[in-house]
XYZ file of C-alpha atoms in Angstrom:
561
model
C 17.981 -7.318 24.080
C 17.516 -9.449 20.964
C 14.936 -8.573 18.422
C 12.748 -11.798 19.013
C 12.613 -11.278 22.698
C 11.795 -7.533 22.129
C 8.954 -8.436 19.692
C 7.510 -10.873 22.313
C 7.778 -8.470 25.208
C 6.010 -5.783 23.278
C 3.156 -8.167 21.949
C 2.697 -9.337 25.494
C 2.282 -5.774 26.769
C 0.125 -5.168 24.023
C -2.172 -8.065 25.232
C -2.842 -6.297 28.364
C -4.849 -3.627 26.571
C -6.862 -5.717 24.150
C -10.564 -6.393 24.857
C -11.036 -9.830 25.931
C -14.776 -11.140 26.737
C -13.262 -13.814 29.063
C -11.752 -11.006 31.304
C -14.630 -8.813 31.209
C -15.067 -5.151 30.351
C -11.435 -3.472 30.429
C -11.260 0.016 32.088
C -10.585 2.895 29.697
C -6.855 3.926 30.580
C -5.742 7.564 30.330
C -3.074 7.740 27.774
C -0.397 9.127 30.229
C -1.017 5.953 32.004
C -0.332 3.589 29.278
C 2.697 5.711 28.265
C 4.097 5.285 31.599
C 3.605 1.397 31.542
C 5.283 1.315 28.077
C 8.187 3.469 29.086
C 8.706 1.371 32.058
C 8.065 -2.236 31.023
C 8.793 -2.134 26.999
C 12.462 -1.718 27.448
C 12.686 -0.251 23.780
C 15.937 1.694 24.719
C 17.664 -1.642 25.184
C 17.053 -2.691 21.777
C 20.484 -2.481 19.832
C 20.392 -1.085 16.403
C 21.420 -3.328 13.828
C 24.208 -1.996 11.608
C 25.195 -2.797 7.939
C 27.550 -5.660 8.193
C 29.403 -7.449 5.348
C 29.450 -10.610 7.588
C 25.808 -10.671 7.888
C 25.693 -10.094 4.051
C 27.789 -13.082 3.412
C 25.681 -15.199 5.802
C 22.489 -14.248 3.948
C 23.749 -14.647 0.601
C 25.015 -18.185 1.384
C 21.420 -19.133 2.504
C 20.202 -17.721 -0.597
C 22.829 -19.925 -2.608
C 21.321 -22.980 -0.920
C 17.821 -22.120 -2.124
C 19.088 -21.235 -5.590
C 20.739 -24.835 -5.803
C 17.364 -26.139 -4.719
C 15.691 -23.956 -7.239
C 13.503 -22.315 -4.764
C 14.045 -19.037 -6.435
C 11.611 -17.132 -4.544
C 13.335 -17.929 -1.422
C 16.604 -17.210 -2.918
C 15.448 -13.839 -3.949
C 14.567 -12.832 -0.321
C 17.985 -13.863 0.987
C 19.747 -12.165 -1.622
C 17.810 -9.064 -1.036
C 18.749 -9.459 2.735
C 22.433 -9.803 1.721
C 21.988 -6.683 -0.448
C 20.281 -4.699 2.373
C 23.190 -5.503 4.944
C 26.178 -5.039 2.626
C 28.228 -2.225 3.547
C 28.449 0.826 1.530
C 31.334 0.290 -1.092
C 31.912 -3.269 -0.400
C 32.101 -6.072 -2.940
C 29.348 -7.775 -1.183
C 26.845 -5.370 -2.394
C 27.969 -6.164 -6.125
C 27.925 -9.684 -5.384
C 24.501 -9.736 -4.020
C 22.985 -8.084 -7.215
C 25.207 -10.499 -9.304
C 23.517 -13.408 -7.500
C 20.033 -12.034 -7.899
C 20.582 -11.590 -11.507
C 21.473 -15.287 -11.670
C 17.791 -16.138 -10.110
C 16.124 -13.830 -12.555
C 18.044 -15.361 -15.456
C 16.772 -18.798 -14.441
C 13.226 -17.414 -14.190
C 13.540 -16.144 -17.606
C 13.038 -12.337 -16.386
C 15.966 -11.380 -18.666
C 15.180 -7.575 -18.648
C 15.066 -7.746 -14.883
C 18.376 -9.607 -14.878
C 20.031 -7.102 -16.935
C 18.958 -4.396 -14.411
C 20.785 -6.306 -11.594
C 23.622 -6.836 -13.748
C 23.990 -3.179 -14.320
C 23.623 -2.658 -10.422
C 26.393 -5.186 -9.971
C 28.883 -3.468 -12.067
C 28.046 -0.243 -10.508
C 28.700 -1.468 -7.129
C 32.203 -3.087 -6.816
C 31.395 -6.458 -8.329
C 34.754 -8.328 -7.971
C 37.007 -8.723 -11.167
C 37.539 -12.202 -10.423
C 33.785 -13.029 -10.965
C 33.199 -10.413 -13.778
C 33.721 -13.065 -16.701
C 30.576 -15.220 -15.353
C 28.702 -11.931 -14.740
C 29.316 -10.538 -18.498
C 28.515 -13.806 -19.813
C 25.172 -13.676 -18.267
C 24.769 -10.419 -19.608
C 25.284 -11.378 -23.143
C 23.001 -14.426 -22.770
C 20.220 -12.106 -21.247
C 20.269 -9.941 -24.473
C 20.602 -12.826 -26.785
C 17.502 -14.456 -25.380
C 15.619 -11.165 -25.726
C 16.708 -10.751 -29.233
C 15.686 -14.266 -29.920
C 12.098 -13.515 -28.863
C 12.195 -15.108 -25.251
C 11.139 -12.134 -23.513
C 7.837 -12.507 -21.578
C 6.674 -9.359 -23.538
C 6.820 -5.757 -23.786
C 3.417 -4.794 -25.312
C 0.271 -4.873 -23.031
C -2.634 -6.849 -23.936
C -4.765 -3.973 -22.758
C -3.884 -0.380 -21.670
C -5.342 0.408 -18.286
C -4.478 3.969 -17.914
C -7.195 6.742 -17.577
C -9.400 6.486 -20.610
C -11.551 9.543 -20.161
C -10.557 13.111 -20.142
C -8.382 14.119 -17.350
C -8.606 17.136 -14.949
C -5.973 19.544 -15.978
C -4.995 20.298 -12.275
C -4.988 16.725 -11.175
C -3.593 14.770 -14.272
C -4.209 11.292 -12.687
C -7.825 12.003 -12.260
C -10.837 12.102 -14.518
C -12.559 15.273 -15.398
C -15.928 15.488 -13.837
C -15.021 13.914 -10.458
C -15.815 16.112 -7.478
C -16.053 15.869 -3.741
C -19.105 15.452 -1.802
C -19.781 15.890 1.931
C -22.557 14.274 3.894
C -23.235 13.438 7.711
C -23.268 9.628 7.143
C -20.110 9.082 5.003
C -18.146 12.169 5.499
C -16.181 13.404 2.573
C -16.590 11.461 -0.757
C -16.172 11.224 -4.454
C -19.015 12.205 -6.628
C -19.666 12.048 -10.239
C -20.421 15.432 -11.818
C -21.503 13.881 -15.112
C -22.391 10.485 -16.157
C -19.665 7.703 -16.584
C -19.675 4.227 -18.075
C -18.453 0.775 -16.770
C -14.823 0.250 -17.794
C -14.017 3.998 -17.188
C -10.724 4.456 -15.410
C -11.423 7.532 -13.496
C -8.142 7.696 -11.385
C -4.750 6.349 -11.506
C -2.847 8.032 -8.421
C 0.531 7.583 -7.227
C 0.874 6.217 -3.658
C 2.029 9.340 -1.621
C 2.558 7.687 1.852
C 2.728 3.890 3.008
C 3.658 1.639 5.708
C 4.465 -1.983 5.174
C 4.387 -5.095 7.545
C 7.814 -6.244 8.601
C 7.495 -9.426 6.355
C 7.287 -6.986 3.351
C 10.185 -4.595 4.148
C 12.644 -6.387 1.912
C 10.134 -7.233 -1.005
C 8.317 -4.064 -1.426
C 9.460 -0.278 -1.728
C 9.291 1.689 1.705
C 8.192 4.786 -0.124
C 5.305 3.846 -2.851
C 4.897 0.141 -1.724
C 5.552 -1.343 -5.162
C 6.055 -5.123 -4.878
C 9.302 -5.298 -6.754
C 11.427 -7.915 -5.132
C 13.406 -8.265 -8.207
C 14.894 -4.822 -8.468
C 15.010 -3.331 -5.070
C 17.968 -1.272 -3.909
C 18.783 -0.664 0.036
C 18.956 2.285 2.278
C 22.432 3.650 2.339
C 22.564 3.756 6.074
C 20.533 1.042 7.688
C 19.723 -2.490 6.643
C 16.070 -2.536 7.484
C 14.167 -0.902 4.452
C 14.466 -1.112 0.595
C 13.315 0.970 -2.388
C 12.265 0.438 -5.992
C 14.259 3.315 -7.344
C 16.692 6.083 -6.550
C 13.881 8.515 -6.956
C 11.823 6.755 -4.112
C 14.868 6.261 -1.816
C 15.669 10.297 -1.962
C 11.954 11.115 -1.538
C 11.437 8.730 1.144
C 14.312 10.105 3.096
C 13.125 13.784 2.473
C 9.657 12.807 3.857
C 10.402 10.440 6.872
C 13.078 7.903 6.670
C 15.635 10.324 7.977
C 13.558 10.527 11.245
C 13.410 6.659 11.300
C 17.049 5.232 10.090
C 18.669 5.792 13.252
C 16.101 3.793 15.023
C 15.302 1.458 12.345
C 15.518 -1.758 14.425
C 13.214 -0.250 17.099
C 10.869 0.851 14.431
C 10.989 -2.670 12.734
C 10.088 -4.347 16.189
C 7.333 -1.817 16.905
C 5.747 -2.550 13.491
C 4.871 -5.941 14.873
C 2.505 -3.992 16.926
C 1.079 -1.957 14.194
C 2.416 -0.281 10.932
C 3.547 3.395 11.221
C 1.239 5.035 9.079
C 0.044 7.779 11.796
C 3.666 8.953 12.765
C 4.813 8.904 9.287
C 1.893 11.428 8.469
C 3.217 13.444 11.307
C 6.835 13.698 9.936
C 5.508 13.924 6.241
C 4.090 17.201 7.555
C 6.987 18.264 9.523
C 9.155 17.846 6.502
C 6.781 20.235 4.650
C 7.118 22.960 7.242
C 11.062 22.689 6.765
C 11.409 20.798 10.190
C 10.167 23.967 11.693
C 7.888 22.374 14.600
C 6.586 25.744 15.817
C 5.111 26.531 12.405
C 3.572 23.212 12.059
C 2.027 23.610 15.859
C 0.716 26.982 14.738
C -1.250 25.465 11.742
C -2.362 22.297 13.135
C -3.729 23.638 16.497
C -5.987 26.501 14.728
C -9.235 25.583 13.655
C -9.318 23.821 10.308
C -12.397 23.111 8.279
C -13.480 19.516 7.723
C -14.703 20.426 4.272
C -11.038 21.085 3.068
C -11.076 19.820 -0.477
C -7.990 17.982 -1.869
C -9.528 18.341 -5.274
C -8.602 22.098 -5.171
C -4.974 21.225 -5.033
C -2.847 21.601 -8.144
C -1.136 18.270 -8.489
C 0.376 19.480 -11.849
C 2.654 21.784 -9.746
C 2.673 19.732 -6.742
C 3.022 21.488 -3.210
C 3.277 18.631 -0.617
C 2.427 21.215 2.123
C -1.115 21.483 0.624
C -1.291 17.696 0.459
C -0.314 17.507 4.356
C -2.946 20.007 5.096
C -5.611 18.144 3.150
C -4.666 14.977 5.244
C -4.683 16.834 8.481
C -7.997 18.382 7.829
C -9.508 14.989 7.297
C -12.321 14.361 9.958
C -14.106 11.088 9.867
C -17.772 11.174 9.783
C -17.698 9.605 13.206
C -14.815 9.519 15.755
C -15.288 6.831 18.360
C -13.421 7.465 21.692
C -9.991 6.086 21.416
C -9.364 2.613 22.624
C -6.764 1.405 24.981
C -5.105 -0.541 22.080
C -4.727 2.743 19.990
C -3.297 4.760 22.978
C -1.037 1.938 23.521
C -0.016 1.979 19.848
C 0.544 5.808 20.104
C 2.798 5.476 23.043
C 4.976 2.802 21.441
C 5.761 4.949 18.380
C 6.180 8.104 20.506
C 8.656 6.297 22.724
C 10.248 4.800 19.651
C 10.728 7.969 17.573
C 11.861 10.153 20.628
C 14.903 7.818 20.806
C 16.217 9.214 17.347
C 18.686 12.126 18.061
C 17.206 14.197 15.057
C 13.566 13.691 16.553
C 14.804 14.651 20.071
C 16.727 17.894 18.732
C 13.431 19.138 17.000
C 10.887 18.010 19.604
C 12.548 19.037 22.673
C 10.180 20.703 25.154
C 7.315 19.307 27.205
C 4.934 21.220 24.937
C 6.323 19.961 21.890
C 6.081 16.292 23.076
C 2.661 16.661 24.225
C 1.773 17.944 20.595
C 3.553 15.126 19.103
C 1.722 12.527 21.141
C -1.517 14.197 20.515
C -0.917 14.361 16.839
C 0.041 10.569 16.583
C -3.492 9.917 18.192
C -5.084 12.242 15.955
C -3.564 10.622 12.823
C -4.528 7.235 13.969
C -8.262 8.367 13.394
C -7.180 9.789 10.261
C -5.377 6.484 8.962
C -8.179 4.253 10.268
C -10.659 6.121 8.022
C -8.602 7.360 5.117
C -5.994 4.603 4.620
C -6.467 1.601 2.516
C -5.033 -1.682 3.680
C -4.080 -4.111 0.869
C -3.232 -7.783 1.802
C -0.792 -9.862 -0.642
C -1.512 -13.582 -1.073
C 0.030 -14.500 2.248
C -1.879 -12.325 4.117
C 0.787 -9.730 4.653
C -0.613 -6.133 4.817
C 0.492 -2.716 3.297
C -1.354 0.448 4.571
C -1.674 3.265 1.902
C -2.647 6.854 2.066
C -3.573 8.710 -1.084
C -4.794 12.208 -1.285
C -7.668 11.475 -3.873
C -8.478 7.961 -3.744
C -8.605 8.297 0.101
C -11.670 10.228 -0.552
C -13.361 7.159 -1.999
C -15.787 5.637 0.617
C -16.305 2.174 1.310
C -19.508 0.222 0.307
C -20.172 -3.661 0.353
C -21.868 -2.817 -2.821
C -19.250 -0.689 -4.683
C -19.567 0.834 -8.118
C -15.928 0.826 -8.746
C -12.968 -1.402 -7.847
C -9.680 -0.120 -6.449
C -6.514 -1.744 -8.022
C -3.269 -1.302 -6.029
C -0.142 -2.287 -8.053
C 3.421 -0.938 -8.459
C 2.966 2.230 -6.468
C -0.283 3.340 -7.819
C -3.972 2.997 -7.029
C -6.299 2.797 -9.883
C -10.263 3.283 -9.721
C -12.207 1.574 -12.456
C -15.984 1.790 -12.737
C -17.941 -1.473 -12.687
C -21.312 -0.121 -13.586
C -22.856 3.004 -15.060
C -22.535 6.017 -12.537
C -24.787 8.875 -13.255
C -24.234 12.524 -12.398
C -24.697 13.319 -8.704
C -23.776 9.638 -7.635
C -21.288 8.978 -5.073
C -18.406 6.693 -6.096
C -17.591 3.803 -3.726
C -15.033 1.085 -3.653
C -14.683 -1.769 -1.157
C -12.249 -2.153 1.697
C -13.524 -5.780 2.129
C -14.765 -8.415 0.178
C -18.037 -7.228 -1.559
C -21.500 -8.779 -1.375
C -20.787 -10.979 -4.436
C -17.391 -12.314 -3.461
C -17.458 -16.049 -3.163
C -14.905 -16.013 -0.284
C -16.496 -13.132 1.724
C -15.518 -13.051 5.295
C -17.345 -11.545 8.122
C -17.451 -7.763 8.403
C -15.803 -7.478 11.701
C -12.900 -9.562 10.787
C -12.061 -7.307 7.790
C -13.275 -3.755 8.787
C -11.786 -1.573 11.429
C -15.158 0.618 11.393
C -18.726 0.026 11.528
C -20.128 -0.331 7.951
C -23.031 1.985 7.318
C -23.350 1.031 3.614
C -26.741 -0.013 1.977
C -25.715 -3.839 2.302
C -25.048 -3.586 5.975
C -27.611 -0.973 7.200
C -30.443 -3.681 7.728
C -32.771 -1.580 9.582
C -33.185 1.364 6.888
C -35.734 1.283 4.272
C -32.877 1.519 1.597
C -31.246 -1.514 3.073
C -34.428 -3.597 3.107
C -35.260 -2.527 -0.500
C -31.608 -3.351 -1.483
C -31.997 -7.052 -0.073
C -35.382 -7.465 -1.627
C -33.885 -6.781 -5.105
C -31.378 -9.690 -5.023
C -34.031 -12.393 -5.385
C -36.529 -10.723 -7.812
C -37.227 -12.618 -11.178
C -34.372 -12.455 -13.527
C -35.628 -11.556 -17.202
C -34.875 -14.299 -19.704
C -33.310 -12.192 -22.295
C -30.803 -10.863 -19.594
C -29.980 -14.692 -18.734
C -29.409 -15.377 -22.520
C -27.205 -12.233 -22.811
C -25.221 -13.434 -19.667
C -24.833 -16.753 -21.078
C -23.268 -15.153 -24.197
C -21.103 -13.000 -21.858
C -19.602 -16.029 -20.030
C -19.059 -17.922 -23.366
C -16.891 -15.037 -24.662
C -15.077 -15.039 -21.056
C -14.402 -18.477 -21.037
C -13.252 -18.932 -24.761
C -9.401 -19.439 -24.646
C -9.124 -17.605 -27.966
C -10.937 -14.433 -26.943
C -8.596 -11.439 -26.824
C -8.576 -9.354 -23.443
C -10.072 -6.327 -25.210
C -12.949 -8.354 -26.325
C -13.566 -9.812 -23.158
C -13.414 -6.489 -21.296
C -15.788 -4.930 -23.865
C -18.263 -7.771 -23.404
C -18.526 -6.995 -19.766
C -18.800 -3.459 -19.890
C -21.568 -3.591 -22.751
C -23.388 -6.184 -20.445
C -23.265 -4.103 -17.110
C -24.343 -0.993 -19.285
C -27.163 -2.483 -20.814
C -28.544 -4.294 -17.673
C -27.442 -1.522 -14.920
C -31.299 -1.558 -13.947
C -31.077 -5.071 -12.799
C -28.518 -4.151 -10.161
C -28.362 -5.650 -7.483
C -29.164 -9.072 -8.324
C -27.718 -12.381 -7.038
C -27.452 -13.482 -10.634
C -24.965 -10.842 -11.422
C -22.638 -11.672 -8.705
C -20.351 -14.342 -10.615
C -20.221 -11.930 -13.510
C -18.949 -8.989 -11.220
C -16.539 -11.195 -9.568
C -15.113 -12.360 -12.966
C -15.009 -8.711 -14.101
C -13.179 -7.578 -11.153
C -10.460 -10.255 -11.479
C -10.078 -9.511 -15.259
C -9.437 -5.824 -14.543
C -6.713 -6.742 -11.705
C -5.252 -9.072 -14.162
C -4.977 -6.662 -17.132
C -3.519 -3.914 -14.734
C -0.965 -6.262 -13.385
C 0.074 -7.684 -16.754
C 0.244 -4.028 -18.208
C 2.607 -3.035 -15.543
C 4.935 -5.961 -16.041
C 4.895 -5.527 -19.787
C 5.704 -1.767 -19.485
C 8.590 -2.392 -17.026
C 10.124 -4.795 -19.420
C 9.866 -2.382 -22.364
C 11.448 0.359 -20.109
C 14.389 -2.015 -19.286
C 14.756 -3.125 -22.671
C 15.157 0.496 -23.951
C 17.696 1.001 -21.272
C 19.878 -2.184 -21.644
C 19.401 -3.613 -24.957
């Protein structure tokens, strides 16, 4: 069965288990019923695995060449990456794919990134007959950099942690703890006062799952959006990585359980991304593939108050990270929907077609544990994972041990910035000792493009903005329209003048926002502050992105110039 037909069949099957007001209330199926239907009708076993193929690599490269000639460089990069991912190990097609990618990057004036791809081409059998052209491009890149045409290697503003750090958690500010309450469950709390602009967390992403459309433009381990420098899996043509380090780690954690069924996994990802089964295999790998040891731990009673902040991340033991993930219990756990049971069934059947998985999960008891774990981790993923959409609406789902503790509010006091395989938490306004720290999983109240809650969130929001029946919610809404002091209006006008002036340095703009929100914290929330908060968040994101770009170019210059 070809991939398009398999995707359509799976999505049609999924539709039978989705709620539809026109069809009336759908009865609740037992997971065993849904599993039997999926096993019988999905035909997952008929999906032929796509091997690496030089023929396919040539076809994708030729399509990339067409886009290159049309100067559609973004599309050319996508097809060159497809060529790279399909090229057989040791063949010249891999080197040619890297060489062609370097040509696109040269045209885009990304000279450091072009040098990286040139180096990969030379290391992967780039043919001698084409070598003079590649070497000439290498010389041109270095000359352009020497002549000052680099896009820059010095960040306009550093966006790393700017307060004292926790010695056991080097990516977290000192003075951040964990709280627990019945309404929100676990959460991050300030144990001392913090100010606007404090970067309190800069955490590497530990586990991710990508939509199919992102598999050849983002790293399968850390989710970094680095279409310009990805390298392929050595065995399958379905995923890519931003570095050798990520490729090796991903193999250890879970890709070795996916690689032999990569095409089936790709197709099942059109139903949902695989964060929850990956969490299972993340755990299995930490138990040294000893399923019985994992079962003994997971089936014991675990305290819902297990504190990830007690893990020594300076001397990382990923078994402790898994235990923190596994012990996560959402504040409320609704009954599992038919769709969630369908998703669990699809992933269960997909992974069990992998010979390695079948050799480890071989008895009925073990298979029941596997299915039950996938179902449990759907709840964990729903509550703890963060979904990030790119500009085209493609989704990446992330789980990080510490940032996952940060609860959602439509009136956040922090913003989460996800970029290049890391998640930063930056405070938007003063946070006093004892206050919980919130970020937003959806457009906050001030966002001019705010969408309906039910479209964005996969849970019922209980924040002060959405809880319209409580005294706190009514008080919050009443504060939006209270009189705004004249001296605050004058200061806000000055702030926006600084922000809009083309010659204002980024550091001065950030400082202006931070001082304004610190001085007028007592006026929050107020409708007049909304545009300022929106501009401040955009500025923080831009600063983080441009810093990452500049530091990457600096590293590549050090390596190749």
